[in-house]
XYZ file of C-alpha atoms in Angstrom:
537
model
C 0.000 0.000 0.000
C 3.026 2.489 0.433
C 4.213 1.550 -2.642
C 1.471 2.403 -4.130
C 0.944 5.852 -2.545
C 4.314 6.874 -3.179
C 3.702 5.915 -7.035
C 0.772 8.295 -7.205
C 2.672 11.432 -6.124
C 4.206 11.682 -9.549
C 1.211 11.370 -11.638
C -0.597 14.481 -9.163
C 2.746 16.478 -9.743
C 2.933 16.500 -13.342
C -1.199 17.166 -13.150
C -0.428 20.014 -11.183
C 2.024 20.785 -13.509
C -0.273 20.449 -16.245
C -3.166 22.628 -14.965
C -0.247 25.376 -14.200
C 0.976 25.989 -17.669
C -2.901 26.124 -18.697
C -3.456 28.978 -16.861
C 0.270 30.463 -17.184
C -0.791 30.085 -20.824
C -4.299 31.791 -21.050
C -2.378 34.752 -18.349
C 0.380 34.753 -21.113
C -2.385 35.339 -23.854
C -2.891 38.982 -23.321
C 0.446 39.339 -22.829
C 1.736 37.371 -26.163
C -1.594 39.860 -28.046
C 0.717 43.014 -27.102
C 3.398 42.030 -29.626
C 1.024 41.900 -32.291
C -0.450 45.407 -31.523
C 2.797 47.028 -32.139
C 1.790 50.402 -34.330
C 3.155 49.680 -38.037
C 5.418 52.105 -39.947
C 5.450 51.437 -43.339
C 5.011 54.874 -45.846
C 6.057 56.902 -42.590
C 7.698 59.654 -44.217
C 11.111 61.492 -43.139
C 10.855 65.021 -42.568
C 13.501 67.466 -42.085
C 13.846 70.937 -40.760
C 13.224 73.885 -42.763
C 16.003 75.688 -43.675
C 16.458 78.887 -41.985
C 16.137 82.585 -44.584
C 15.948 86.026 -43.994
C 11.889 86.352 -43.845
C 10.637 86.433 -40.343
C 10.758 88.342 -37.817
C 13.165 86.180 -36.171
C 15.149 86.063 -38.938
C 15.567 89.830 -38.790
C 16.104 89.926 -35.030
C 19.098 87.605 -35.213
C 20.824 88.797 -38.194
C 20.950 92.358 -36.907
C 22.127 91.005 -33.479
C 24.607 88.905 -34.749
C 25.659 91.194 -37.716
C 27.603 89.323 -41.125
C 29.960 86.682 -39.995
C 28.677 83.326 -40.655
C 31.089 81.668 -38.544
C 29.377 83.303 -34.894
C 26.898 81.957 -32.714
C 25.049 83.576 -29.899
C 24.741 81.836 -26.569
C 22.597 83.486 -23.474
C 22.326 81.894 -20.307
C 18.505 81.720 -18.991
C 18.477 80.821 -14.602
C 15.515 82.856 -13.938
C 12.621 80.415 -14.484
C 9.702 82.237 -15.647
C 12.087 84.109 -18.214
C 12.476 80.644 -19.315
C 8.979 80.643 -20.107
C 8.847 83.540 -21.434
C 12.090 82.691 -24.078
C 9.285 79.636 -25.349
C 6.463 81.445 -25.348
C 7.567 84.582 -27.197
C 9.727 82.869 -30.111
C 6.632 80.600 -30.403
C 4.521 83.697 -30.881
C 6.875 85.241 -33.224
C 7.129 81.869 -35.142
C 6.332 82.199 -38.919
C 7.992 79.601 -40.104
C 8.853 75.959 -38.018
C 8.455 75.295 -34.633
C 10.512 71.447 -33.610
C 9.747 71.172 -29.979
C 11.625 67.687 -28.119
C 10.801 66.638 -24.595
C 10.994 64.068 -21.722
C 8.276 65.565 -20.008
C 5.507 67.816 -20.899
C 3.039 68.125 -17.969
C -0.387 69.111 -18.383
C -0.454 72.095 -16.472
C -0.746 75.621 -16.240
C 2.322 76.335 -18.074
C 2.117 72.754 -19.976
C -1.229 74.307 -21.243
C -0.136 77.758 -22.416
C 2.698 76.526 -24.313
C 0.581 74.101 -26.073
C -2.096 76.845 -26.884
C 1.164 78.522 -28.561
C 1.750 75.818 -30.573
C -2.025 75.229 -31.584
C -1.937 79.667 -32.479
C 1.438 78.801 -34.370
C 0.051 76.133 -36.298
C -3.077 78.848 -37.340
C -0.968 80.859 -38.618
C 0.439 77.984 -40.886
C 3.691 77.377 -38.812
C 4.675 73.968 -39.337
C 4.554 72.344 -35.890
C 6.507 68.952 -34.875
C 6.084 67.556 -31.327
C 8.455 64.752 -29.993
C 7.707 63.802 -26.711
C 9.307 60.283 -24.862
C 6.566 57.970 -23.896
C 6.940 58.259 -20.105
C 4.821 61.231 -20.094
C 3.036 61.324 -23.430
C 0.976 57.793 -22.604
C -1.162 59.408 -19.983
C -1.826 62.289 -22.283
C -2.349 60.351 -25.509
C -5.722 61.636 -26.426
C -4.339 65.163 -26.491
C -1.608 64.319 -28.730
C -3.720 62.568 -30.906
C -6.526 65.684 -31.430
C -3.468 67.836 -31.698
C -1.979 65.800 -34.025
C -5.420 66.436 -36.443
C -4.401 69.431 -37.362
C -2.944 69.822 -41.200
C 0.300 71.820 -39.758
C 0.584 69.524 -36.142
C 2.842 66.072 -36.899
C 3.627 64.579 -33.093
C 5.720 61.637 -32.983
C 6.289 59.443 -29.595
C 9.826 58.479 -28.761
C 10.095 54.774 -27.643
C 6.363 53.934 -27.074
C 4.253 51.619 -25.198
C 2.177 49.562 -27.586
C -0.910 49.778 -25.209
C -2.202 53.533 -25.111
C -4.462 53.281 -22.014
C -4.856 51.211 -18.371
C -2.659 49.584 -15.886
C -2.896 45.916 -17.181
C -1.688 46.818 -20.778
C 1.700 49.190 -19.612
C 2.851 46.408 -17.088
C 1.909 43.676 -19.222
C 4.340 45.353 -21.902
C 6.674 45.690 -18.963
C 6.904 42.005 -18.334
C 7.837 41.695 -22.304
C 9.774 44.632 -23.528
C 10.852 46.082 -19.650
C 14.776 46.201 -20.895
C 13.402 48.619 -23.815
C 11.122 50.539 -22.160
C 13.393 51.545 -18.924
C 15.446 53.432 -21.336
C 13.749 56.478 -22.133
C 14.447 59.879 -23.965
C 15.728 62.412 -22.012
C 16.750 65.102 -24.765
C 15.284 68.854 -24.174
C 14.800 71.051 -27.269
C 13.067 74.030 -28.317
C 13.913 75.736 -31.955
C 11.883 78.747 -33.480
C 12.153 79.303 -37.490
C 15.409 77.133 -37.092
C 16.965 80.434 -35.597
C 16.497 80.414 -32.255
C 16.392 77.140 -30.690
C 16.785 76.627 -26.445
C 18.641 73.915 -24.763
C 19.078 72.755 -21.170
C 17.843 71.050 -18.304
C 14.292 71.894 -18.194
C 11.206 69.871 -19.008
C 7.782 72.049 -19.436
C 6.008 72.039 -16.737
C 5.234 74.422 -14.160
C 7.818 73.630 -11.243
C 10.217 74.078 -14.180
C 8.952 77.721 -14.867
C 8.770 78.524 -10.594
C 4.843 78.478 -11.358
C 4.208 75.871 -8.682
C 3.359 76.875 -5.293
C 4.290 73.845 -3.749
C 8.411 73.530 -4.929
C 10.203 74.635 -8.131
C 13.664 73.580 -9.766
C 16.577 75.710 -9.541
C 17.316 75.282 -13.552
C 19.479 76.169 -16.042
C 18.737 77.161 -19.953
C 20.472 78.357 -22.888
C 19.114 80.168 -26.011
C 20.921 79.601 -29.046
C 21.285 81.229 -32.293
C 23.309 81.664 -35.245
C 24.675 78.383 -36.711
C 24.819 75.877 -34.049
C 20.498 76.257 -34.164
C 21.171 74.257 -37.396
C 23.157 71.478 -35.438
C 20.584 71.495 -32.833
C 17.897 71.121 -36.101
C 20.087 67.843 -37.373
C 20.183 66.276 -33.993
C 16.052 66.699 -33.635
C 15.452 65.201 -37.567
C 17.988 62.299 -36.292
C 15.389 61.665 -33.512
C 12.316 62.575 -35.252
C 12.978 60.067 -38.230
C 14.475 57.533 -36.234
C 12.417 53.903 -36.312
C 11.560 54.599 -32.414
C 9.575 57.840 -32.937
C 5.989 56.656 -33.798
C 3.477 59.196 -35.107
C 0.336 59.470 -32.981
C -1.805 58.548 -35.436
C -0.608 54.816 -36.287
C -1.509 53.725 -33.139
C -4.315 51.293 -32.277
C -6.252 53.399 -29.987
C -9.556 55.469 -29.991
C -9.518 57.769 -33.608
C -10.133 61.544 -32.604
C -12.851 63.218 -34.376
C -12.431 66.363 -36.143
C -14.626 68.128 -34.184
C -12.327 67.350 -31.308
C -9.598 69.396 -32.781
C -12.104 72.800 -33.066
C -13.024 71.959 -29.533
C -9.304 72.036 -28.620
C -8.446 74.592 -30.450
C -11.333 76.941 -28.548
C -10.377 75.548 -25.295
C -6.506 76.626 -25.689
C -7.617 79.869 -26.919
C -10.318 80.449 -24.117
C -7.299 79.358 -21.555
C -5.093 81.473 -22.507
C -6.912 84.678 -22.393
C -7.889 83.512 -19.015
C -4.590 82.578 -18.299
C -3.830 86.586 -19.260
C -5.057 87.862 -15.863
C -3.054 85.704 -13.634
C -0.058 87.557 -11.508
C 2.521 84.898 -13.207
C 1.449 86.377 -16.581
C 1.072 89.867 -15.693
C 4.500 90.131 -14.569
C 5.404 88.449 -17.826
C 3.258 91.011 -20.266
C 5.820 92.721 -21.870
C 8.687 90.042 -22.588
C 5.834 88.018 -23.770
C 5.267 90.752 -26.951
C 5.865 88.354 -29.370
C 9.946 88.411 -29.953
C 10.260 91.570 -27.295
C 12.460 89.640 -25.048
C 15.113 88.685 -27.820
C 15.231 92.466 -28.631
C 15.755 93.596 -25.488
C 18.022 90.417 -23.988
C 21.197 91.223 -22.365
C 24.169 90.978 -25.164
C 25.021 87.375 -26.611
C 27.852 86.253 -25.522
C 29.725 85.578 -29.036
C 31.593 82.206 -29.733
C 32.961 80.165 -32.891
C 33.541 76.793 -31.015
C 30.707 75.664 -29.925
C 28.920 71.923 -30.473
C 25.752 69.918 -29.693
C 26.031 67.112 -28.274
C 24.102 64.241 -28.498
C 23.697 60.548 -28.229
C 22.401 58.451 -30.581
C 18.759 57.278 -30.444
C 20.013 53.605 -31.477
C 21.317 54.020 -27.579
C 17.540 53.006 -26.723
C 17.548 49.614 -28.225
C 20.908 48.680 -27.323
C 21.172 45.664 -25.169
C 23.448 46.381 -21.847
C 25.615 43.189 -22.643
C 26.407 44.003 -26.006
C 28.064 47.373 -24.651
C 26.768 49.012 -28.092
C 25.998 52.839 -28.372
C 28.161 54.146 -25.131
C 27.126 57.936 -24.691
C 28.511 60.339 -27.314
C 27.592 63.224 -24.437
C 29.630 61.355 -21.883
C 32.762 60.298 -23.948
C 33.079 64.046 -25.196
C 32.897 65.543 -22.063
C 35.068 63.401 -20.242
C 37.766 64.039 -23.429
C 37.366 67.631 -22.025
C 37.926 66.652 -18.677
C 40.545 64.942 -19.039
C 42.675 67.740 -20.457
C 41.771 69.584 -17.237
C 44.627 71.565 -15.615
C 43.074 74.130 -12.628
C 39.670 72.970 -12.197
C 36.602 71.032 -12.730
C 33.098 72.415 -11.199
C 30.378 69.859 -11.660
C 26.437 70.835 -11.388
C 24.590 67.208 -11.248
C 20.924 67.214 -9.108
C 21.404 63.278 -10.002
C 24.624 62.490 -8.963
C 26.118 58.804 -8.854
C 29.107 58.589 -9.505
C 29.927 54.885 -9.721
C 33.450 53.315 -8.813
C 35.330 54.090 -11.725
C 33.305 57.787 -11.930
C 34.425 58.535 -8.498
C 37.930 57.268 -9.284
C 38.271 59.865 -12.438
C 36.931 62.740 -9.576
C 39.494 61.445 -6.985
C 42.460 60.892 -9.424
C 42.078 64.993 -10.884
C 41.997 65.706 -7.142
C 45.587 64.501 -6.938
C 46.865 65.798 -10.245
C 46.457 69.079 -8.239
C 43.218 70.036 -9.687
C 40.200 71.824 -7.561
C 37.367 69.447 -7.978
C 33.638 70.705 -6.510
C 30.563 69.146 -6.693
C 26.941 70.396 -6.189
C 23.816 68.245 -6.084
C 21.204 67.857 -4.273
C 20.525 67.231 -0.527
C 18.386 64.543 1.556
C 16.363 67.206 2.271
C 16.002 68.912 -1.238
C 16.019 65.911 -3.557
C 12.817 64.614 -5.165
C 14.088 61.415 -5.695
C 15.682 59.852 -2.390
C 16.463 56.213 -4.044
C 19.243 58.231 -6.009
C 20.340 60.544 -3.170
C 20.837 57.086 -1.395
C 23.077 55.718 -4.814
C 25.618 59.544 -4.243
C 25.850 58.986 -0.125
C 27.361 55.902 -0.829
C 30.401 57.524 -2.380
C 30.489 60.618 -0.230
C 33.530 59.581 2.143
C 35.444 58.439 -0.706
C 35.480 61.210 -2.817
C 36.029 63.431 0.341
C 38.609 61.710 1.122
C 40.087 62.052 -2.510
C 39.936 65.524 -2.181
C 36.929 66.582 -4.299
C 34.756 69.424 -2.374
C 31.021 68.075 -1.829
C 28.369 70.868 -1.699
C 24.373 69.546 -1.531
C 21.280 72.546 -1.954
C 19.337 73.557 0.810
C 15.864 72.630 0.763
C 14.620 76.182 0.878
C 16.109 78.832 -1.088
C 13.739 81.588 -0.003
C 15.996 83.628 2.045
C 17.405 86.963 1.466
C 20.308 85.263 0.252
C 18.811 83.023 -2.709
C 18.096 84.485 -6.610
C 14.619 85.390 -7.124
C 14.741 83.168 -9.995
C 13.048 80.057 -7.564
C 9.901 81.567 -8.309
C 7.384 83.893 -9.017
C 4.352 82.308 -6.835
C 5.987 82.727 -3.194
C 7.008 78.962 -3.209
C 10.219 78.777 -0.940
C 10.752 75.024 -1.433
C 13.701 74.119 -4.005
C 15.325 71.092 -5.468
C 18.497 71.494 -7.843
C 17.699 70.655 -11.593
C 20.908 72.341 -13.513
C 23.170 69.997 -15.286
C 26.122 71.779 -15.789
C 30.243 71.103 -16.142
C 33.047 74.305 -15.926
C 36.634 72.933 -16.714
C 39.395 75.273 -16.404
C 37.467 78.432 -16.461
C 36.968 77.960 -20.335
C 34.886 75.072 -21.143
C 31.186 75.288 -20.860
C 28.294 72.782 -20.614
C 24.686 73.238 -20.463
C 22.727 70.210 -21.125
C 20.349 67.462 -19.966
C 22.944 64.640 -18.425
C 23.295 63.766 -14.672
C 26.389 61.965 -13.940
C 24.840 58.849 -13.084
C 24.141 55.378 -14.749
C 20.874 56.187 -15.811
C 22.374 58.848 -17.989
C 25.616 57.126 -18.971
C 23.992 53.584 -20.116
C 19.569 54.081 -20.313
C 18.678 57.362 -21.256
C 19.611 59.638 -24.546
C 21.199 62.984 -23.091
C 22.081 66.388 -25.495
C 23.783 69.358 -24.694
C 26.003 72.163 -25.749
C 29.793 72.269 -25.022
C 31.360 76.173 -25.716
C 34.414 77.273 -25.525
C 34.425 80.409 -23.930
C 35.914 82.204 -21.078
C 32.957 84.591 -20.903
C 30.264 81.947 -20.874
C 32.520 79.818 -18.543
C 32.739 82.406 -16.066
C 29.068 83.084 -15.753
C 28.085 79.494 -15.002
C 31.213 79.604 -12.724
C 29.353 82.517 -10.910
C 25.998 80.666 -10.687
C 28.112 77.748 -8.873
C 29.938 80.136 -6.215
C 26.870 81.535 -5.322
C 24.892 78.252 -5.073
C 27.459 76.750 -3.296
C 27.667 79.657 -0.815
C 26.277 78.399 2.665
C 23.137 80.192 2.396
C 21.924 77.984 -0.258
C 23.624 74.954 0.159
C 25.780 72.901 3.048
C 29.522 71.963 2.580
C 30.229 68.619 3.405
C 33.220 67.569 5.223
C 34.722 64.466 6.667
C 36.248 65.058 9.936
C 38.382 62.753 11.632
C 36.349 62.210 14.975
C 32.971 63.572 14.052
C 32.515 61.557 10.729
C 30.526 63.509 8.351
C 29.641 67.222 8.815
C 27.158 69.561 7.069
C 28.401 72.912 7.332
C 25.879 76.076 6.820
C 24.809 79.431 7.725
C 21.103 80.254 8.834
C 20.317 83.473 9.894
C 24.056 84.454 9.891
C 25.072 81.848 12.257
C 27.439 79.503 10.932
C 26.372 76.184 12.254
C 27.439 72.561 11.321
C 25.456 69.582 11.601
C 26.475 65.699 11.722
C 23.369 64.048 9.892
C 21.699 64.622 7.258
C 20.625 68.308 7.563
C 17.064 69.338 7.558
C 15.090 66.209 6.207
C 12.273 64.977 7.501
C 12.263 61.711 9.726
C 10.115 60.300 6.522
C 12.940 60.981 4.519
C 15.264 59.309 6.375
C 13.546 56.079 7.231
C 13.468 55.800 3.510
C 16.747 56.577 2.507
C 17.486 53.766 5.130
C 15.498 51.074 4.010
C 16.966 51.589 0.246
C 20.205 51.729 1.487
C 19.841 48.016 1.176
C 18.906 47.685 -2.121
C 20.619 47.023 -5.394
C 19.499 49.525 -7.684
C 22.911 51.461 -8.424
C 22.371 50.507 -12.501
C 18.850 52.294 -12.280
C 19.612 55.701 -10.963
């Protein structure tokens, strides 16, 4: 009788077995229906960007500022965030031409909303519009895009899509099959007017980039471009925009916008931006918002002939990690620039993860005699503690090595801070500039942490200048960030461990844990402390 019990046990496993793939199969069904729904490109046509002439009023603007030499470009730096709106909004209302617009991010709010009523007016006036956005953001708002995209001078394209436009189920389910793919995401940031004026930087649209939140705004940085390098920023946004992973809206498999929808759009954007006209944040805008006003009346160009965009390649997205294909064309040109520093490197990084052979570089220009400083953000400032967690873990190293470690304040709404936080009274800050000074001459303004997510997931851009002038503005922006008003020094003292050294209310003070977070913040950065998740931040 044992015998025979025993010889049953097999026959019930591989029926258990059996009834488990059945129903691993029919969960795998909606999963397997995903690949098939993947939108299909065939007869999607390359466009490019048109050339810039001498017609429009921005045409005019520029060649009078820049004057005959077709070697010069024009580079202004833009840290005060609602002139940063302002910069979009006018050279999108003094459009006549092109307007080639590239985000990670483009949040439906108030700002979100008035720069997409610009677009809609440009398009009116028979401006030929082209939207890129990365799928991280654009899923959520894919009805919009899709109405938008109605229109006969409106072409959006989505960067890297999910297959599935709407619900929970579908996005993980595509998760489970194509995660590797979808975790790397477009982080490029591009704005170009008439292909004369085009704007470059760290900052997403959305109203905490613009200091139009009242709850916390990024400390950012911008630059506006023009003269010949807007033409290398136009190539690098027709690499992207015909690339096989920018899908237009329309070829989708999801709901079909009426055309009525577009007039009902259309009357909405106008309606909310006439409302929008009375607000304090656009009353204190009214004049630089006169159409191209601001680029008249800007603060003189700082005038450079070496100057280059850089950018990685959007193949970067489908490269698999183990093949090591596409490294960052951002990252390996910067650090050829670093490399042949001599005095000092200044690094602006709100993400900042160094990694072992990342600190290592930092550590080994320490002790070729070179000044190397750091800001990022604090525990206390940060909006994303998982990657604060990834930098603290290098802290006593690099201090150690010799690199100077400054981390923003929280709160930069003291006497002492710009004004450029904000316009709406919020005092609550988090550090958003990703910037590099080597040697007082070279310049970088761009969209790339120093962290693996940047290095090895996302596509970065930027611009790299050399020029003492611009070089020594951006260095200015660092002192006074770094000053200990806005942000604590950290230091690594022999008995005391680390120290966060500050001044509040003109009292120096220093501090030996994390400064000014919130108990919250530090259970969690404790708990992740224990997590392996460098190769995601």
């Amino acid at each position: 009788a044992m015998h025979g019990k025993a010889g049953e046990r097999p026959e019930r496993s591989r029926a258990a077995v059996g009834r488990t793939a059945r129903w691993l199969l029919l969960a795998a069904l909606p999963l397997l229906a995903h690949c098939a729904s993947a939108p299909r490109l065939d007869g999607v046509e390359a466009t490019h960007a048109i050339p810039p002439a001498d017609s429009t009023q921005l045409d005019q603007i520029i060649l009078q500022r820049l004057g005959d030499d077709p070697g010069l470009s024009g580079v202004q730096l833009v840290q005060n965030n609602a002139l940063a709106f302002a910069y979009r909004a006018g050279t999108a209302a003094a459009a006549e031409r092109s307007l080639d617009v590239q985000y990670y991010l483009w949040q439906a709010d108030f700002t979100g909303k008035l720069l997409a009523a610009e677009l809609l007016r440009a398009a009116e006036r028979g401006v030929k519009v082209r939207v890129l956005i990365d799928d991280l953001d654009a899923r959520a708002k894919h009805d919009l895009f899709a109405i938008a995209d109605l229109h006969p001078n409106v072409e959006v394209r989505i960067f890297n899509p999910f297959y599935d436009r709407y619900g929970m189920i579908g996005q993980w389910s595509e998760f489970v099959l194509r995660g590797t793919r979808l975790n790397r995401r477009m982080h490029n940031k591009a704005w170009v007017a008439d292909n004369r004026v085009a704007i470059v930087g760290g900052r997403n649209i959305g109203d905490e980039y613009f200091g139009a939140s009242e709850q916390s705004n990024f400390s950012d940085t911008d630059v506006v471009l023009v003269g010949p390098v807007v033409e290398q920023v136009s190539r690098e946004f027709d690499v992207y925009w015909n690339s096989p992973d920018a899908v237009p809206v329309s070829r989708f498999e999801a709901r079909k916008p009426k055309p009525e929808q577009l007039q009902k759009l259309s009357q909405a954007a106008l309606e909310f931006s006439h409302e929008a006209g009375e607000t304090p944040y656009i009353a204190a805008l009214r004049d630089p918002l006169t159409r191209a006003e601001l680029l008249k009346r800007a603060p003189p160009l700082v005038r450079v002939r070496d100057i280059r965009v850089l950018a990685d390649d959007p193949a970067k997205i489908g490269a698999e990690e183990a093949e090591g294909l596409h490294p960052s064309l951002v990252l390996t040109e910067l650090m050829k620039v670093v490399g042949q520093a001599s005095s000092e490197l200044l690094v602006v990084s709100p993400y900042f993860v160094p990694g072992r052979q990342g600190a290592a570089n930092l550590i080994e220009s320490s002790r070729r005699g070179i000044r190397v400083a750091v800001l990022t953000n604090s525990l206390a400032a940060t909006d994303i503690v998982a990657v604060h967690v990834g930098y603290a873990r290098y802290r006593r190293e690099l201090l150690r090595g010799g690199v100077e470690l400054y981390e923003m304040k929280r709160r930069a709404g003291d006497a002492a801070a710009d004004d450029h936080i904000s316009l709406t009274g919020s005092s609550r800050a988090s550090l958003h500039t990703k910037a590099m000074i080597v040697d007082r001459r070279w310049a970088f303004v761009g969209s790339m942490n120093l962290d693996p997510r940047s290095a090895n997931l996302n596509t970065e851009m930027g611009v790299l200048v050399d020029s003492e002038e611009l070089a020594e503005q951006l260095r200015e922006q660092f002192e006074r960030n770094t000053s200990p008003e806005l942000s604590y020094r950290v230091e690594l003292d022999p008995k005391r461990g680390l120290v966060w050294h500050d001044r509040v209310n003109g009292r120096d003070r220093a501090v030996e844990d994390e400064p000014d977070a919130s108990a919250g913040r530090r259970l969690g950065a404790t708990l992740l402390r224990a997590l392996p998740m460098e190769s995601q931040l």
